[in-house]
Amino acid sequence: MDNNRILIVDDDRNLTFILRAHLAHAGFRVEVCHNGEEALEIARSRLPDIIVLDIQLPEMDGLEVTRTLRKNPDTENIPIILLTGRGNRDDVVLGLDAGAQDYVVKPFDVTVLTARVRSMLKLS
């Protein structure tokens, strides 16, 4: 796994606590933030190996964060998994069209999310 760096972006602090613990236990280095602006700052400065990103965020939503990251040559290839409560077909299409590689609907199984992260890292 090479100690890959994951950025988790979600305004639900309980969820980020659980995700951080589980992914760290799986061998990843995990950083957490809780809004879109901070996510952009961290992504640009630290270049994580993958981003797990909620869509519904304060200040800037996850779709806009995704679009902004895709426009920057330094961050355009960072894999993004959108994590959201919005699961209808149109939302999924919007997320993937914005530039995300995967779309996971809440509630989800953290073990399955971990497997998706591993799989995405193998592809990148």
PDB file of C-alpha atoms in Angstrom:
ATOM      1  CA  MET A   1       0.000   0.000   0.000  1.00  0.00           C
ATOM      2  CA  ASP A   2       3.083   2.238   0.324  1.00  0.00           C
ATOM      3  CA  ASN A   3       1.441   4.355   3.046  1.00  0.00           C
ATOM      4  CA  ASN A   4      -0.735   6.276   0.568  1.00  0.00           C
ATOM      5  CA  ARG A   5      -2.108   9.641   1.649  1.00  0.00           C
ATOM      6  CA  ILE A   6      -5.871  10.098   1.735  1.00  0.00           C
ATOM      7  CA  LEU A   7      -7.709  13.380   2.170  1.00  0.00           C
ATOM      8  CA  ILE A   8     -11.201  12.968   3.623  1.00  0.00           C
ATOM      9  CA  VAL A   9     -13.493  15.972   3.182  1.00  0.00           C
ATOM     10  CA  ASP A  10     -16.831  15.895   4.993  1.00  0.00           C
ATOM     11  CA  ASP A  11     -18.571  18.281   7.376  1.00  0.00           C
ATOM     12  CA  ASP A  12     -19.889  15.372   9.469  1.00  0.00           C
ATOM     13  CA  ARG A  13     -17.229  15.135  12.182  1.00  0.00           C
ATOM     14  CA  ASN A  14     -18.505  11.793  13.481  1.00  0.00           C
ATOM     15  CA  LEU A  15     -18.211  10.265  10.032  1.00  0.00           C
ATOM     16  CA  THR A  16     -14.713  11.661   9.461  1.00  0.00           C
ATOM     17  CA  PHE A  17     -13.628  10.278  12.847  1.00  0.00           C
ATOM     18  CA  ILE A  18     -14.828   6.796  11.874  1.00  0.00           C
ATOM     19  CA  LEU A  19     -13.337   6.971   8.369  1.00  0.00           C
ATOM     20  CA  ARG A  20     -10.002   8.263   9.650  1.00  0.00           C
ATOM     21  CA  ALA A  21      -9.751   5.462  12.210  1.00  0.00           C
ATOM     22  CA  HIS A  22     -10.710   2.730   9.764  1.00  0.00           C
ATOM     23  CA  LEU A  23      -8.486   3.920   6.909  1.00  0.00           C
ATOM     24  CA  ALA A  24      -5.528   4.543   9.234  1.00  0.00           C
ATOM     25  CA  HIS A  25      -5.957   1.017  10.599  1.00  0.00           C
ATOM     26  CA  ALA A  26      -5.862  -0.212   6.990  1.00  0.00           C
ATOM     27  CA  GLY A  27      -2.432   1.412   6.613  1.00  0.00           C
ATOM     28  CA  PHE A  28      -3.240   4.743   4.995  1.00  0.00           C
ATOM     29  CA  ARG A  29      -2.026   8.162   6.122  1.00  0.00           C
ATOM     30  CA  VAL A  30      -5.216  10.155   6.555  1.00  0.00           C
ATOM     31  CA  GLU A  31      -5.872  13.883   6.714  1.00  0.00           C
ATOM     32  CA  VAL A  32      -9.315  15.336   7.339  1.00  0.00           C
ATOM     33  CA  CYS A  33     -10.943  18.670   6.634  1.00  0.00           C
ATOM     34  CA  HIS A  34     -14.517  19.882   6.796  1.00  0.00           C
ATOM     35  CA  ASN A  35     -15.154  22.374   3.973  1.00  0.00           C
ATOM     36  CA  GLY A  36     -14.466  22.869   0.286  1.00  0.00           C
ATOM     37  CA  GLU A  37     -12.073  25.800   0.533  1.00  0.00           C
ATOM     38  CA  GLU A  38      -9.843  23.966   2.999  1.00  0.00           C
ATOM     39  CA  ALA A  39      -9.966  20.873   0.781  1.00  0.00           C
ATOM     40  CA  LEU A  40      -8.626  22.864  -2.166  1.00  0.00           C
ATOM     41  CA  GLU A  41      -5.851  24.363  -0.063  1.00  0.00           C
ATOM     42  CA  ILE A  42      -4.759  20.972   1.282  1.00  0.00           C
ATOM     43  CA  ALA A  43      -5.011  19.262  -2.105  1.00  0.00           C
ATOM     44  CA  ARG A  44      -2.865  21.928  -3.762  1.00  0.00           C
ATOM     45  CA  SER A  45      -0.225  22.046  -1.039  1.00  0.00           C
ATOM     46  CA  ARG A  46       0.042  18.380  -0.027  1.00  0.00           C
ATOM     47  CA  LEU A  47      -1.083  16.516  -3.172  1.00  0.00           C
ATOM     48  CA  PRO A  48      -2.849  13.538  -1.564  1.00  0.00           C
ATOM     49  CA  ASP A  49      -2.902  10.234  -3.432  1.00  0.00           C
ATOM     50  CA  ILE A  50      -6.714  10.121  -3.295  1.00  0.00           C
ATOM     51  CA  ILE A  51      -9.568  12.296  -2.053  1.00  0.00           C
ATOM     52  CA  VAL A  52     -12.800  11.046  -0.476  1.00  0.00           C
ATOM     53  CA  LEU A  53     -15.116  14.024  -0.870  1.00  0.00           C
ATOM     54  CA  ASP A  54     -18.640  14.771   0.305  1.00  0.00           C
ATOM     55  CA  ILE A  55     -20.787  16.744  -2.129  1.00  0.00           C
ATOM     56  CA  GLN A  56     -22.763  18.762   0.412  1.00  0.00           C
ATOM     57  CA  LEU A  57     -20.141  20.971   2.068  1.00  0.00           C
ATOM     58  CA  PRO A  58     -20.125  24.470   3.509  1.00  0.00           C
ATOM     59  CA  GLU A  59     -18.507  27.308   1.540  1.00  0.00           C
ATOM     60  CA  MET A  60     -18.005  25.316  -1.673  1.00  0.00           C
ATOM     61  CA  ASP A  61     -19.746  22.065  -2.573  1.00  0.00           C
ATOM     62  CA  GLY A  62     -17.888  18.909  -3.540  1.00  0.00           C
ATOM     63  CA  LEU A  63     -18.820  19.173  -7.213  1.00  0.00           C
ATOM     64  CA  GLU A  64     -17.208  22.609  -7.436  1.00  0.00           C
ATOM     65  CA  VAL A  65     -14.161  21.325  -5.523  1.00  0.00           C
ATOM     66  CA  THR A  66     -13.890  18.481  -8.043  1.00  0.00           C
ATOM     67  CA  ARG A  67     -14.195  20.813 -11.043  1.00  0.00           C
ATOM     68  CA  THR A  68     -11.605  23.192  -9.585  1.00  0.00           C
ATOM     69  CA  LEU A  69      -9.133  20.375  -8.905  1.00  0.00           C
ATOM     70  CA  ARG A  70      -9.551  19.091 -12.462  1.00  0.00           C
ATOM     71  CA  LYS A  71      -8.622  22.514 -13.886  1.00  0.00           C
ATOM     72  CA  ASN A  72      -5.290  22.619 -12.032  1.00  0.00           C
ATOM     73  CA  PRO A  73      -2.404  20.693 -13.681  1.00  0.00           C
ATOM     74  CA  ASP A  74      -0.994  19.825 -10.234  1.00  0.00           C
ATOM     75  CA  THR A  75      -4.230  18.233  -8.994  1.00  0.00           C
ATOM     76  CA  GLU A  76      -6.037  17.158 -12.166  1.00  0.00           C
ATOM     77  CA  ASN A  77      -5.072  13.484 -11.816  1.00  0.00           C
ATOM     78  CA  ILE A  78      -5.771  12.953  -8.110  1.00  0.00           C
ATOM     79  CA  PRO A  79      -8.471  10.264  -7.913  1.00  0.00           C
ATOM     80  CA  ILE A  80     -11.685  11.469  -6.268  1.00  0.00           C
ATOM     81  CA  ILE A  81     -14.390   9.345  -4.693  1.00  0.00           C
ATOM     82  CA  LEU A  82     -17.536  11.348  -4.065  1.00  0.00           C
ATOM     83  CA  LEU A  83     -19.315  10.337  -0.882  1.00  0.00           C
ATOM     84  CA  THR A  84     -22.851  11.644  -0.532  1.00  0.00           C
ATOM     85  CA  GLY A  85     -26.417  11.139   0.554  1.00  0.00           C
ATOM     86  CA  ARG A  86     -27.607  12.142  -2.915  1.00  0.00           C
ATOM     87  CA  GLY A  87     -28.064   8.905  -4.811  1.00  0.00           C
ATOM     88  CA  ASN A  88     -30.400   9.430  -7.718  1.00  0.00           C
ATOM     89  CA  ARG A  89     -29.156   8.767 -11.234  1.00  0.00           C
ATOM     90  CA  ASP A  90     -28.860  12.443 -12.182  1.00  0.00           C
ATOM     91  CA  ASP A  91     -26.695  13.176  -9.128  1.00  0.00           C
ATOM     92  CA  VAL A  92     -24.388  10.278  -9.948  1.00  0.00           C
ATOM     93  CA  VAL A  93     -24.032  11.488 -13.542  1.00  0.00           C
ATOM     94  CA  LEU A  94     -23.298  15.054 -12.359  1.00  0.00           C
ATOM     95  CA  GLY A  95     -20.614  13.776  -9.992  1.00  0.00           C
ATOM     96  CA  LEU A  96     -18.892  11.617 -12.558  1.00  0.00           C
ATOM     97  CA  ASP A  97     -19.160  14.319 -15.229  1.00  0.00           C
ATOM     98  CA  ALA A  98     -17.563  16.797 -12.805  1.00  0.00           C
ATOM     99  CA  GLY A  99     -14.480  14.572 -12.794  1.00  0.00           C
ATOM    100  CA  ALA A 100     -14.883  12.061  -9.970  1.00  0.00           C
ATOM    101  CA  GLN A 101     -13.758   8.493 -10.590  1.00  0.00           C
ATOM    102  CA  ASP A 102     -16.292   6.915  -8.235  1.00  0.00           C
ATOM    103  CA  TYR A 103     -19.528   7.797  -6.442  1.00  0.00           C
ATOM    104  CA  VAL A 104     -20.555   6.218  -3.132  1.00  0.00           C
ATOM    105  CA  VAL A 105     -23.983   6.821  -1.601  1.00  0.00           C
ATOM    106  CA  LYS A 106     -24.480   7.159   2.170  1.00  0.00           C
ATOM    107  CA  PRO A 107     -25.101   5.058   4.138  1.00  0.00           C
ATOM    108  CA  PHE A 108     -22.245   2.847   3.030  1.00  0.00           C
ATOM    109  CA  ASP A 109     -20.073   0.049   4.370  1.00  0.00           C
ATOM    110  CA  VAL A 110     -16.680   1.398   5.434  1.00  0.00           C
ATOM    111  CA  THR A 111     -15.007  -1.893   4.478  1.00  0.00           C
ATOM    112  CA  VAL A 112     -16.364  -1.572   0.930  1.00  0.00           C
ATOM    113  CA  LEU A 113     -15.194   2.055   0.776  1.00  0.00           C
ATOM    114  CA  THR A 114     -11.713   0.932   1.877  1.00  0.00           C
ATOM    115  CA  ALA A 115     -11.682  -1.667  -0.904  1.00  0.00           C
ATOM    116  CA  ARG A 116     -12.729   1.016  -3.413  1.00  0.00           C
ATOM    117  CA  VAL A 117      -9.874   3.251  -2.210  1.00  0.00           C
ATOM    118  CA  ARG A 118      -7.364   0.397  -2.627  1.00  0.00           C
ATOM    119  CA  SER A 119      -8.701  -0.392  -6.082  1.00  0.00           C
ATOM    120  CA  MET A 120      -8.580   3.243  -7.168  1.00  0.00           C
ATOM    121  CA  LEU A 121      -4.983   3.579  -5.981  1.00  0.00           C
ATOM    122  CA  LYS A 122      -3.952   0.517  -8.005  1.00  0.00           C
ATOM    123  CA  LEU A 123      -5.437   2.137 -11.125  1.00  0.00           C
ATOM    124  CA  SER A 124      -3.777   5.514 -10.643  1.00  0.00           C
TER     125      SER A 124
END
